[in-house]
Coordinates of N, CA and C and ligand atoms in Angstrom, one line a residue:
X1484 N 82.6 85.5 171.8 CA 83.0 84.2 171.3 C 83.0 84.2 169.7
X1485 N 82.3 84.7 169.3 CA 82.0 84.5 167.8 C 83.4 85.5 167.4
X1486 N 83.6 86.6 168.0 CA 84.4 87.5 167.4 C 85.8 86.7 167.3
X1487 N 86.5 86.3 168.3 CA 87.8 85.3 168.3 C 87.5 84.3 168.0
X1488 N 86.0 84.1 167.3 CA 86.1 83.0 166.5 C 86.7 83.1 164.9
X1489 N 85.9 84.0 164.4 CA 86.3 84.5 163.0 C 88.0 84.8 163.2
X1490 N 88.2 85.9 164.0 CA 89.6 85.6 164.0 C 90.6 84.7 164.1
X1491 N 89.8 84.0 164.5 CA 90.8 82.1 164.7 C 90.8 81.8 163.0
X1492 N 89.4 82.7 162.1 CA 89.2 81.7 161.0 C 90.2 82.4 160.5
X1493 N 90.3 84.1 160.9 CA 90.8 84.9 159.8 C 92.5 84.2 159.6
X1494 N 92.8 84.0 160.9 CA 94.8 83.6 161.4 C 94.8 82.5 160.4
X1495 N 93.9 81.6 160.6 CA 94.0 80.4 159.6 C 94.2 80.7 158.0
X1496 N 93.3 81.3 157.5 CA 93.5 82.0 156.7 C 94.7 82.1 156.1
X1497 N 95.2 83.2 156.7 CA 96.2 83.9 156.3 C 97.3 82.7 156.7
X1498 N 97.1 82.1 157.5 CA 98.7 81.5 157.6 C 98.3 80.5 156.4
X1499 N 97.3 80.0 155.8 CA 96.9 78.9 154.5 C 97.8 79.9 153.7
X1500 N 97.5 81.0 153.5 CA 97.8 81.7 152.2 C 99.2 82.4 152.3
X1501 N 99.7 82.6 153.7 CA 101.3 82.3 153.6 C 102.3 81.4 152.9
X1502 N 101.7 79.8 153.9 CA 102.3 78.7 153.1 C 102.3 78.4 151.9
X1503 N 101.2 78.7 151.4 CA 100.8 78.9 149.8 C 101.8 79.5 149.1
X1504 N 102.3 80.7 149.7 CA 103.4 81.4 149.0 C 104.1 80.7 148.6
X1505 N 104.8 80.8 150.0 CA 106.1 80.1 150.6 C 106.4 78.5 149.4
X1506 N 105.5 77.8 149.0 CA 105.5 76.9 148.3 C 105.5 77.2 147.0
X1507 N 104.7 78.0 146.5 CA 104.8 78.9 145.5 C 106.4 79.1 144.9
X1508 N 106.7 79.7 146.3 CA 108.0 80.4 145.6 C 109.1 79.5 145.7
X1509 N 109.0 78.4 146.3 CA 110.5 77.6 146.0 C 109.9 77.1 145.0
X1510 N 108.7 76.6 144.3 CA 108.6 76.2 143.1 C 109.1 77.1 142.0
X1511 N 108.9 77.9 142.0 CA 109.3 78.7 141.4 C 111.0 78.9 140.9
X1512 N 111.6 78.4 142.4 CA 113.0 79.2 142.5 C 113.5 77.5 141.5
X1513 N 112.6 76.5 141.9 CA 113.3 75.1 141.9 C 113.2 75.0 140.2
X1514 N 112.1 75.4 139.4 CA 111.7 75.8 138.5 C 113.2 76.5 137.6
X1515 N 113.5 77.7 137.8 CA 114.6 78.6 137.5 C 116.2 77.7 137.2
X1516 N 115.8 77.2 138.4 CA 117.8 76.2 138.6 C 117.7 75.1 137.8
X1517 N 115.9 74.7 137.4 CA 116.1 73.1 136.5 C 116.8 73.7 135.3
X1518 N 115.4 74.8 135.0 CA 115.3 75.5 133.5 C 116.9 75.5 133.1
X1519 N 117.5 76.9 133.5 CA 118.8 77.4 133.2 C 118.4 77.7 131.6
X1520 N 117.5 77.7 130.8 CA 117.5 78.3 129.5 C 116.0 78.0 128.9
X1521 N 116.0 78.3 127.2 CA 115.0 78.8 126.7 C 114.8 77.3 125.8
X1522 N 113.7 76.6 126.1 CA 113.5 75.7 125.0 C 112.8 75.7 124.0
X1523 N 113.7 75.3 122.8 CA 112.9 75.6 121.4 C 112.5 74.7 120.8
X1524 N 111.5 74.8 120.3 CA 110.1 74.2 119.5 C 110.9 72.5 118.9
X1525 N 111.9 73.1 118.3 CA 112.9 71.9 117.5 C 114.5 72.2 117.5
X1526 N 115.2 70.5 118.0 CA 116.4 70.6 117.9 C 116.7 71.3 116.4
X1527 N 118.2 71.7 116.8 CA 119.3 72.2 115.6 C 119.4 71.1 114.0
X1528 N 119.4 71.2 113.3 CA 119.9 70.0 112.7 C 121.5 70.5 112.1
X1529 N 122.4 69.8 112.6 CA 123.6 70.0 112.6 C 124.5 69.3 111.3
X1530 N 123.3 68.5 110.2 CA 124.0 68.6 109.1 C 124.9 69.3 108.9
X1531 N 126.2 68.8 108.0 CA 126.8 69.8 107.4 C 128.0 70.7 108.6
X1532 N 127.9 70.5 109.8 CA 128.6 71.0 110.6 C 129.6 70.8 111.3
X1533 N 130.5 71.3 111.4 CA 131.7 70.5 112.3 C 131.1 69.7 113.8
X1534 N 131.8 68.5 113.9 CA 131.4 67.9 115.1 C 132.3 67.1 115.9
X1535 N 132.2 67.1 117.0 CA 133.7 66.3 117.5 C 132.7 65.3 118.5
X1536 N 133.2 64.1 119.2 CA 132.5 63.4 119.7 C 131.8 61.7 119.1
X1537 N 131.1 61.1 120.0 CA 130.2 60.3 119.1 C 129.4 60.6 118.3
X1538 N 129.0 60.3 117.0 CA 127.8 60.7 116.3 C 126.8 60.2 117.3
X1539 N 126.4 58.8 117.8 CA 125.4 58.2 118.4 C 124.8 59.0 119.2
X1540 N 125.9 59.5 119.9 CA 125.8 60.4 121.6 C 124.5 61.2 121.5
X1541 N 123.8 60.6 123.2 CA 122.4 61.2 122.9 C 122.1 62.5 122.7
X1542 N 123.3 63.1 123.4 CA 123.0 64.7 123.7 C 123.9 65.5 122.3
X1543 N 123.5 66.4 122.0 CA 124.0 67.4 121.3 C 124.4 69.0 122.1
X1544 N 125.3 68.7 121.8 CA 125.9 70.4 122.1 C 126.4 71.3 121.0
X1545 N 125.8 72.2 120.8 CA 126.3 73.2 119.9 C 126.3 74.9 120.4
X1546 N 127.6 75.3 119.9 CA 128.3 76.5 119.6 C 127.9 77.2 118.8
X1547 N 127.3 78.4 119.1 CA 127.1 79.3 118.4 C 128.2 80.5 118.4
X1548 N 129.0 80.7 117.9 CA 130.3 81.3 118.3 C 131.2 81.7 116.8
X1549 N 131.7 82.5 117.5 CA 132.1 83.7 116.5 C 133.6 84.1 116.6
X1550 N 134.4 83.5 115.8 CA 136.4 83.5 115.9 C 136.5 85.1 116.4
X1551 N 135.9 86.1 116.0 CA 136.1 87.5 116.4 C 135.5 87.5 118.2
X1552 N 135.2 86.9 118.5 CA 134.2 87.4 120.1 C 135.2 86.9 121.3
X1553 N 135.7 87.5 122.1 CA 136.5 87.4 123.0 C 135.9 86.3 123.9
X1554 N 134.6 86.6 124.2 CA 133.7 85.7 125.4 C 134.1 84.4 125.0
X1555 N 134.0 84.4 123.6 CA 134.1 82.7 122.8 C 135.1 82.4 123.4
X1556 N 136.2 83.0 122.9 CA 137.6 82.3 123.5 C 137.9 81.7 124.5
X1557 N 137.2 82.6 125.6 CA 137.3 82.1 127.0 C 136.7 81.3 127.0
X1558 N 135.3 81.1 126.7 CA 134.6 79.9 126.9 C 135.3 78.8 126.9
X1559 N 135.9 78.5 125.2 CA 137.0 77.3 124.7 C 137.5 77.2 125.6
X1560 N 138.3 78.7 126.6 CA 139.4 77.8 127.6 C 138.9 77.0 128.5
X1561 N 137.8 78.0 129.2 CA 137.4 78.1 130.5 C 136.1 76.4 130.6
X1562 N 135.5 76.7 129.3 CA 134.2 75.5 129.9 C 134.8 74.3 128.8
X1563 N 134.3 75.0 127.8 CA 134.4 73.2 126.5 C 135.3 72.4 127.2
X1564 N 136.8 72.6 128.2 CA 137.4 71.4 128.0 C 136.6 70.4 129.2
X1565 N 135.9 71.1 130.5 CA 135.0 70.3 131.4 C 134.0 69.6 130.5
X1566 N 133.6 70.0 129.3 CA 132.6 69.4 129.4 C 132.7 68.3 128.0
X1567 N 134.0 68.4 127.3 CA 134.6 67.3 126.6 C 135.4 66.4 127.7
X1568 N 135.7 66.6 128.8 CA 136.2 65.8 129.9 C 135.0 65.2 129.8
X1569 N 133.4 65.4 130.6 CA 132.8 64.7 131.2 C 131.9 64.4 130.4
X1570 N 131.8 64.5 129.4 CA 130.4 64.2 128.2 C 130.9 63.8 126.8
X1571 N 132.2 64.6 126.2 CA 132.5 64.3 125.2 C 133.0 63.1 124.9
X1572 N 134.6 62.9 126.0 CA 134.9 61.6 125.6 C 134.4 60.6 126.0
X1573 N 133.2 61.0 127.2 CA 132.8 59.7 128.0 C 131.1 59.0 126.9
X1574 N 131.4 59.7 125.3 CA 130.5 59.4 124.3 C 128.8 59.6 124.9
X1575 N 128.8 60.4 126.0 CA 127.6 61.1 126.1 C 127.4 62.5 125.2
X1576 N 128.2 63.0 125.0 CA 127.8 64.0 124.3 C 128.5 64.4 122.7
X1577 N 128.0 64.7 121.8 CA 128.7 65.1 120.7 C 128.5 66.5 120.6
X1578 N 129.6 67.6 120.2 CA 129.8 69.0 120.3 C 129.3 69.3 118.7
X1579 N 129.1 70.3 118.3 CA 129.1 70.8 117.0 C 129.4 72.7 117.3
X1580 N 130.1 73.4 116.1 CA 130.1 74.9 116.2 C 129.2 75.4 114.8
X1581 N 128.3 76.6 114.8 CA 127.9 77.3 113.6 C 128.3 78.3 114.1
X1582 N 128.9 78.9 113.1 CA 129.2 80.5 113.2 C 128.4 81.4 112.6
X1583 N 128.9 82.0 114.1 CA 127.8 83.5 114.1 C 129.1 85.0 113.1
X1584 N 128.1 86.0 112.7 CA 128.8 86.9 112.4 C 128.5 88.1 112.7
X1585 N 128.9 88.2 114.1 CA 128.5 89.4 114.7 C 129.3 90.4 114.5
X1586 N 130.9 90.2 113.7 CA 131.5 91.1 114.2 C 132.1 91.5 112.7
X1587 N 131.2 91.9 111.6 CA 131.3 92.1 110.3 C 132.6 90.7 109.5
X1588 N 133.3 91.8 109.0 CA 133.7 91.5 107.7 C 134.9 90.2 108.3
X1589 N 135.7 90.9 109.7 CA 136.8 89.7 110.0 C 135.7 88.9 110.1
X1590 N 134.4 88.2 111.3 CA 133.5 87.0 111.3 C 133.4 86.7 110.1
X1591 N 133.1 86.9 109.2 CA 132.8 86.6 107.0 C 134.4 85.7 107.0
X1592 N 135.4 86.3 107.2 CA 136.8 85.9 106.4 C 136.9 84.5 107.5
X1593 N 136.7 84.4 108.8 CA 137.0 83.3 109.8 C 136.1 82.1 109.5
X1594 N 135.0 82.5 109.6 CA 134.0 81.4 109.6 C 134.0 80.8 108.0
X1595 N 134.8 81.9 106.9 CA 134.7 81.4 105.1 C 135.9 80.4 105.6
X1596 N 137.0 81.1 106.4 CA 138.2 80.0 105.9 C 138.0 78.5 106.8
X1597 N 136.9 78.4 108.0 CA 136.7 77.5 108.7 C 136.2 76.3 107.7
X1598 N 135.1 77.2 107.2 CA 134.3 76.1 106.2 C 135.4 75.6 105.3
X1599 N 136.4 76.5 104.7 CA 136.8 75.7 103.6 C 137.8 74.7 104.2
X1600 N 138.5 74.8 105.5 CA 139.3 73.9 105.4 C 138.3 72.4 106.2
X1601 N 137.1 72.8 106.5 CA 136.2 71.2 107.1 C 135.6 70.8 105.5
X1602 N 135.8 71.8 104.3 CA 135.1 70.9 103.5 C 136.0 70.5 103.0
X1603 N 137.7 70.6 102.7 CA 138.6 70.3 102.1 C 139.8 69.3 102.8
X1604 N 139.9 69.5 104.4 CA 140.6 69.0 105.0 C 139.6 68.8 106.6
X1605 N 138.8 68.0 106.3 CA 137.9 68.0 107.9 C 138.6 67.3 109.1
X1606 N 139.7 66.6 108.4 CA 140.4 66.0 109.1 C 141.3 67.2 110.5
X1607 N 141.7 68.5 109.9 CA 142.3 69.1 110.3 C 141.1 70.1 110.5
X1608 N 140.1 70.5 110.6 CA 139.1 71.6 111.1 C 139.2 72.1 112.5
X1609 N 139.2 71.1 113.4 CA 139.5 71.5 114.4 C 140.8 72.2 115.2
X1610 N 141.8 71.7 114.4 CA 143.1 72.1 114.7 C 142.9 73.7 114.6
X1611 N 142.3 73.9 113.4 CA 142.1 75.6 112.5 C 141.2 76.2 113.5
X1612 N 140.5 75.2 114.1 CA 139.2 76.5 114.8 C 139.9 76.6 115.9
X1613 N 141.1 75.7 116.7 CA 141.7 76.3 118.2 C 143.3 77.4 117.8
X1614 N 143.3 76.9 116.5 CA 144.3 78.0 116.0 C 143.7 79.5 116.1
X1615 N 142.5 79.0 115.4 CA 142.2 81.0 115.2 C 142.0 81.1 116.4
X1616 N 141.4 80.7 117.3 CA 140.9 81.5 118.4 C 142.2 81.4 119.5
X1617 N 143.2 81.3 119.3 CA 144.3 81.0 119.6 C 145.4 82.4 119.0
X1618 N 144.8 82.5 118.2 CA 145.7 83.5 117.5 C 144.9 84.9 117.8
X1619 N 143.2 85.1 118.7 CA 142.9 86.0 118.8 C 144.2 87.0 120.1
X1620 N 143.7 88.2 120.0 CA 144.6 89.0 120.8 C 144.1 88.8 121.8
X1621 N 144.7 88.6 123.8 CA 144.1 88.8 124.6 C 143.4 90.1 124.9
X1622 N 144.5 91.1 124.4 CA 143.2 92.3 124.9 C 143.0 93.8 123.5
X1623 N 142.3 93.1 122.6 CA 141.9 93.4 121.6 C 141.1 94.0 121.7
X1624 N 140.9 95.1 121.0 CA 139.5 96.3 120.6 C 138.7 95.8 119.8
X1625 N 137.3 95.9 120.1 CA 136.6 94.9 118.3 C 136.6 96.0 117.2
X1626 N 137.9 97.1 117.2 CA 137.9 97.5 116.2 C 139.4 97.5 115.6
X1627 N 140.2 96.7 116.1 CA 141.3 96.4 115.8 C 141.6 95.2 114.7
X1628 N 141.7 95.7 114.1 CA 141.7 93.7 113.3 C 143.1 93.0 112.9
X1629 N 142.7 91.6 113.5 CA 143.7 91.0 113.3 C 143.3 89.5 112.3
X1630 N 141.6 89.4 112.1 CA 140.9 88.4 111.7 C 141.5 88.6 110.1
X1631 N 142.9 88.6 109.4 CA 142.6 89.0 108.0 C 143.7 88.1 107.4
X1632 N 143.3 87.6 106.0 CA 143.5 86.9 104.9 C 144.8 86.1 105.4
X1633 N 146.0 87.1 105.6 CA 147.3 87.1 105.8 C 147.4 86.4 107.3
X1634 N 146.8 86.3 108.3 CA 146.7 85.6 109.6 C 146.2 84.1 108.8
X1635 N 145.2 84.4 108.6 CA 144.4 83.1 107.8 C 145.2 82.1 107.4
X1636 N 146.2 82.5 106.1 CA 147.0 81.8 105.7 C 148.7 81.3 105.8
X1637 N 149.2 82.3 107.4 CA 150.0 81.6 108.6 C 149.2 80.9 109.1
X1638 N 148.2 80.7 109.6 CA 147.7 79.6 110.0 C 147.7 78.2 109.7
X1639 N 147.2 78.2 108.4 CA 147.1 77.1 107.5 C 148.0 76.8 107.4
X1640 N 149.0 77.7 107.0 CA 150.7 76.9 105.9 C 151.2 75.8 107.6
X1641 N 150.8 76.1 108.7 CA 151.6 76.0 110.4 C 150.6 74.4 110.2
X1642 N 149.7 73.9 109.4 CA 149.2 72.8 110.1 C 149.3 71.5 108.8
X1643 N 150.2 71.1 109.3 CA 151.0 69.6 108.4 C 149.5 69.4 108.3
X1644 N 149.5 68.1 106.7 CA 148.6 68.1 105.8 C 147.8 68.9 105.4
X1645 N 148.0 70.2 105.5 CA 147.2 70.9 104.5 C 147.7 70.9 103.5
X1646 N 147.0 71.0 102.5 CA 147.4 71.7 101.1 C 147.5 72.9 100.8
X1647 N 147.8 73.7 101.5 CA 147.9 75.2 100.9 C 147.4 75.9 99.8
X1648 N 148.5 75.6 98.7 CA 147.3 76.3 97.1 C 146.5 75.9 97.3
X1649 N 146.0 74.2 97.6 CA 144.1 74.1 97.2 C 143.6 74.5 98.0
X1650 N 143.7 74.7 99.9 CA 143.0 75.6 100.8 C 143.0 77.5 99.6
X1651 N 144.1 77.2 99.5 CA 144.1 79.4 98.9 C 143.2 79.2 97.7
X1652 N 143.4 77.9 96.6 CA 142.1 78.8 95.8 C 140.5 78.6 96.2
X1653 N 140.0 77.9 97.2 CA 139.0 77.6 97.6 C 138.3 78.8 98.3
X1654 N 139.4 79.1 99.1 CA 139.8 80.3 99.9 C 138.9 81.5 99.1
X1655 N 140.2 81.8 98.1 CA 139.7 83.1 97.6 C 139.1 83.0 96.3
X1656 N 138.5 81.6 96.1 CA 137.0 81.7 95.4 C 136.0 81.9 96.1
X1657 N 135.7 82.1 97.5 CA 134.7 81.8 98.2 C 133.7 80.5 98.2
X1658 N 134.8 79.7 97.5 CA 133.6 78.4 97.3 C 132.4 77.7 98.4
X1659 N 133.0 78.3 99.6 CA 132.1 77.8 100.5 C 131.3 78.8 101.4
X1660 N 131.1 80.2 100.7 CA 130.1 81.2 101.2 C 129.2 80.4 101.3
X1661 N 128.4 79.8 100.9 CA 127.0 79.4 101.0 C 126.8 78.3 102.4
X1662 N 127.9 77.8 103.1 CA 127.8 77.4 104.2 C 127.7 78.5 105.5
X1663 N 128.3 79.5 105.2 CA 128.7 80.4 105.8 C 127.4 81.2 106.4
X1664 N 126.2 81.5 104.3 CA 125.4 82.1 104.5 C 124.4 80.9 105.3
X1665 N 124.4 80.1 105.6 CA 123.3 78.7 106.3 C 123.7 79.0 108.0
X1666 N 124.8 79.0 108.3 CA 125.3 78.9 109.5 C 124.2 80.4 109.8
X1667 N 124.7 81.6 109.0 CA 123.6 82.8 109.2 C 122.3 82.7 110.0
X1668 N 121.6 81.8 108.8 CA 120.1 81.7 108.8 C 119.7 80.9 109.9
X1669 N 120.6 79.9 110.6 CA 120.5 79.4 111.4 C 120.4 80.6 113.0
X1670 N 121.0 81.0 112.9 CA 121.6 82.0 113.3 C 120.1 83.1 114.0
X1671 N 119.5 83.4 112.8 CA 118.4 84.2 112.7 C 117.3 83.1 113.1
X1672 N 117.0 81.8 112.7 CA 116.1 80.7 112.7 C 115.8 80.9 114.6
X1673 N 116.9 80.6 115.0 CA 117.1 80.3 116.6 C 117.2 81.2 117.5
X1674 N 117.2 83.1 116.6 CA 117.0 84.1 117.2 C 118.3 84.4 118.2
X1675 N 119.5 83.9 117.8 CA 120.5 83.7 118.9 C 121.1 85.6 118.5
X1676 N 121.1 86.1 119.7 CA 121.6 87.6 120.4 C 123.1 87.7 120.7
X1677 N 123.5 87.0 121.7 CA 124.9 86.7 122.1 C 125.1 85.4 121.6
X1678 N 127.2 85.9 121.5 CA 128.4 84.9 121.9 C 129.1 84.7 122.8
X1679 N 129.1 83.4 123.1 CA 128.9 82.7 122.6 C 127.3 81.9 123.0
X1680 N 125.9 81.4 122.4 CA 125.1 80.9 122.7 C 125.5 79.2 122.6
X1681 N 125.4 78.7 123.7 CA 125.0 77.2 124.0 C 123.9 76.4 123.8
X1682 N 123.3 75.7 123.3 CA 122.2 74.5 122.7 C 122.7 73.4 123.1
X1683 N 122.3 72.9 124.1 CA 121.8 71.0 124.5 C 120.7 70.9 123.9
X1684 N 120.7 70.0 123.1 CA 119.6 69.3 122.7 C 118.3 70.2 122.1
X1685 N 117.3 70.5 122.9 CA 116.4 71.3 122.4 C 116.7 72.9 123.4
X1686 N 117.3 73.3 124.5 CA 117.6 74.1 125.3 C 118.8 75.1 124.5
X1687 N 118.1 76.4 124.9 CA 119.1 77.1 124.6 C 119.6 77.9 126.2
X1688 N 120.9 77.8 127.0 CA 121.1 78.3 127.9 C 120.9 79.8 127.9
X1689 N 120.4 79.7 129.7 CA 120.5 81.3 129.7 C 122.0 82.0 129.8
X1690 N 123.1 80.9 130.9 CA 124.1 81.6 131.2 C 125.3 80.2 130.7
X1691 N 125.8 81.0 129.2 CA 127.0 79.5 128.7 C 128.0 79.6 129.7
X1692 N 128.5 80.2 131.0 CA 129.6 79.9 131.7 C 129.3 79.6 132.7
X1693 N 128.2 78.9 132.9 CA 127.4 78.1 134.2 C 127.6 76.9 134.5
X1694 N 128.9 76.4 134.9 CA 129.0 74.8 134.2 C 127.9 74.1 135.0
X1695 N 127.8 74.7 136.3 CA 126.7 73.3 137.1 C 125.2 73.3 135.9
X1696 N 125.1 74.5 135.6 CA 123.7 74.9 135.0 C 123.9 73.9 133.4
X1697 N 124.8 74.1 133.3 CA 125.3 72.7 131.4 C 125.2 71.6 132.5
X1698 N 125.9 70.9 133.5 CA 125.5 69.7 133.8 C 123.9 69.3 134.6
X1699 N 123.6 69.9 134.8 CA 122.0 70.2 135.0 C 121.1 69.9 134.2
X1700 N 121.5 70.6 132.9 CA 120.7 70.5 131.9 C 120.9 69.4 131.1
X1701 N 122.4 68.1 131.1 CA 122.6 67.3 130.3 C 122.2 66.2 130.9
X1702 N 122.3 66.2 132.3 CA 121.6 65.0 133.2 C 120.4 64.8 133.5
X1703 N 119.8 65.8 133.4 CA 117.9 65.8 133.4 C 117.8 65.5 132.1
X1704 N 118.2 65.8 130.8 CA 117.8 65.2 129.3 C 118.4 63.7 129.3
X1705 N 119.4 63.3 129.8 CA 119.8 61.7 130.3 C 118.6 60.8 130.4
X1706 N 118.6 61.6 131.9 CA 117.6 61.1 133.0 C 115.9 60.9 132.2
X1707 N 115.5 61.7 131.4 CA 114.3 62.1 130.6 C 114.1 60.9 129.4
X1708 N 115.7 60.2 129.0 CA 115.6 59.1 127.8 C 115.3 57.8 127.9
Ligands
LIG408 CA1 128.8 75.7 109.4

C-alpha cells in the first residue's frame, strides 16, 4: 500500500512539473511573438530629422537606413508602403529616416546630399530619398559605386523646385556634415548593427521585414496609451 502510494505521489509529481513546463513554455513562446524586438531605455529624439506623417501621431517610426544598402531598398518597396497605408496616412503613425553609414565614403556623399536638400529644400527631401534609392542598382556589388557626386546632381537638376547652384554650393561646402555626423552618433547611441534597423517608439525590432511583428508592436503601444 504505502509503495503505490508514493508512487501515486511520485505520478503527481511529475505530471505537476510537466504542466509547469508546458505553461512555462507557451509563456515563453507568447512572450517572443509580443516582444518581436529589443527595448530601449529612451525613445529616439528625432529632432532635426526628416519626417513624413502627423507630427501629433502617437507612434514614431524611424529608419535607420543607409542609400548604399540594398536590404533598405527593398524594405521602401516591400514594407514602408503597408505601413504608410495603415498607420501613416491613417495619422497613427509618423515615419522619420537617420542615416547610417555603413558603407563608407558613397553612405558620407548620400546621406551629405540628403541633408542638404531637407535643410535647403525640405519641401522636396523626400522626393531625393525615393530618387536615390531608386537610382540604386538592382544587382550591385557593394564595391561597385554608383553613390557619386555626378548621380547626386542628375538627381537633383530631375526635381522641379530645386535650386541647383544653391543645392551644389551647399553641396560641396559640406555645410551640412555636422547633421550627417549626429545621425552617426545616433547611430552608435542606439548601438544599431544592421540595415535597415526599425524603432517604434521605444522598440527596436528584431526582424524589419516582419510586417505582422511591426503591426504587433504598433497596436500593443496603441493599446498601452
Ligand atoms: Ca539626419
Amino acid at each position: 500500500m504505502n509503495k503505490s502510494n508514493s508512487a501515486a505521489k511520485l505520478l503527481v509529481i511529475i505530471t505537476v512539473v510537466i504542466i509547469g513546463l508546458i505553461i512555462a513554455l507557451m509563456f515563453l513562446n507568447n512572450a517572443k511573438n509580443d516582444g518581436s524586438g529589443t527595448t530601449v531605455a529612451e525613445a529616439i529624439n528625432i529632432d532635426g530629422q526628416p519626417t513624413i506623417g502627423d507630427d501629433n501621431a502617437p507612434i514614431t517610426i524611424v529608419e535607420f537606413g543607409d542609400f548604399k544598402c540594398p536590404a533598405c531598398k527593398s524594405w521602401g518597396e516591400m514594407i514602408y508602403p503597408q505601413i504608410e497605408e495603415e498607420y501613416i496616412n491613417t495619422g497613427k503613425a509618423k515615419f522619420a529616416f537617420v542615416n547610417v553609414l555603413f558603407h563608407g565614403e558613397e553612405s558620407q556623399l548620400g546621406s551629405l546630399a540628403a541633408e542638404t536638400v531637407l535643410k535647403h529644400f525640405p519641401e522636396h527631401y523626400w522626393t531625393f530619398h525615393h530618387a536615390l534609392f531608386q537610382a540604386q542598382p538592382s544587382s550591385q556589388s557593394h564595391n561597385e559605386p554608383w553613390l557619386t557626386s555626378e548621380k547626386v546632381m542628375e538627381l537633383v537638376s530631375g526635381i522641379e523646385g530645386i535650386d541647383v547652384e544653391q543645392f551644389e554650393a551647399s553641396f560641396v561646402d559640406k555645410e551640412q556634415l555636422a547633421e550627417v555626423e549626429k545621425d552617426n552618433e545616433l547611430v552608435k547611441q542606439y548601438n544599431i548593427q544592421l540595415t535597415p534597423s526599425i524603432m517604434i517608439n521605444d522598440t527596436i525590432l528584431e526582424d524589419p521585414f516582419d510586417y505582422e511583428a511591426i503591426k504587433n508592436t504598433i497596436e500593443q503601444k496603441l493599446e498601452g496609451m
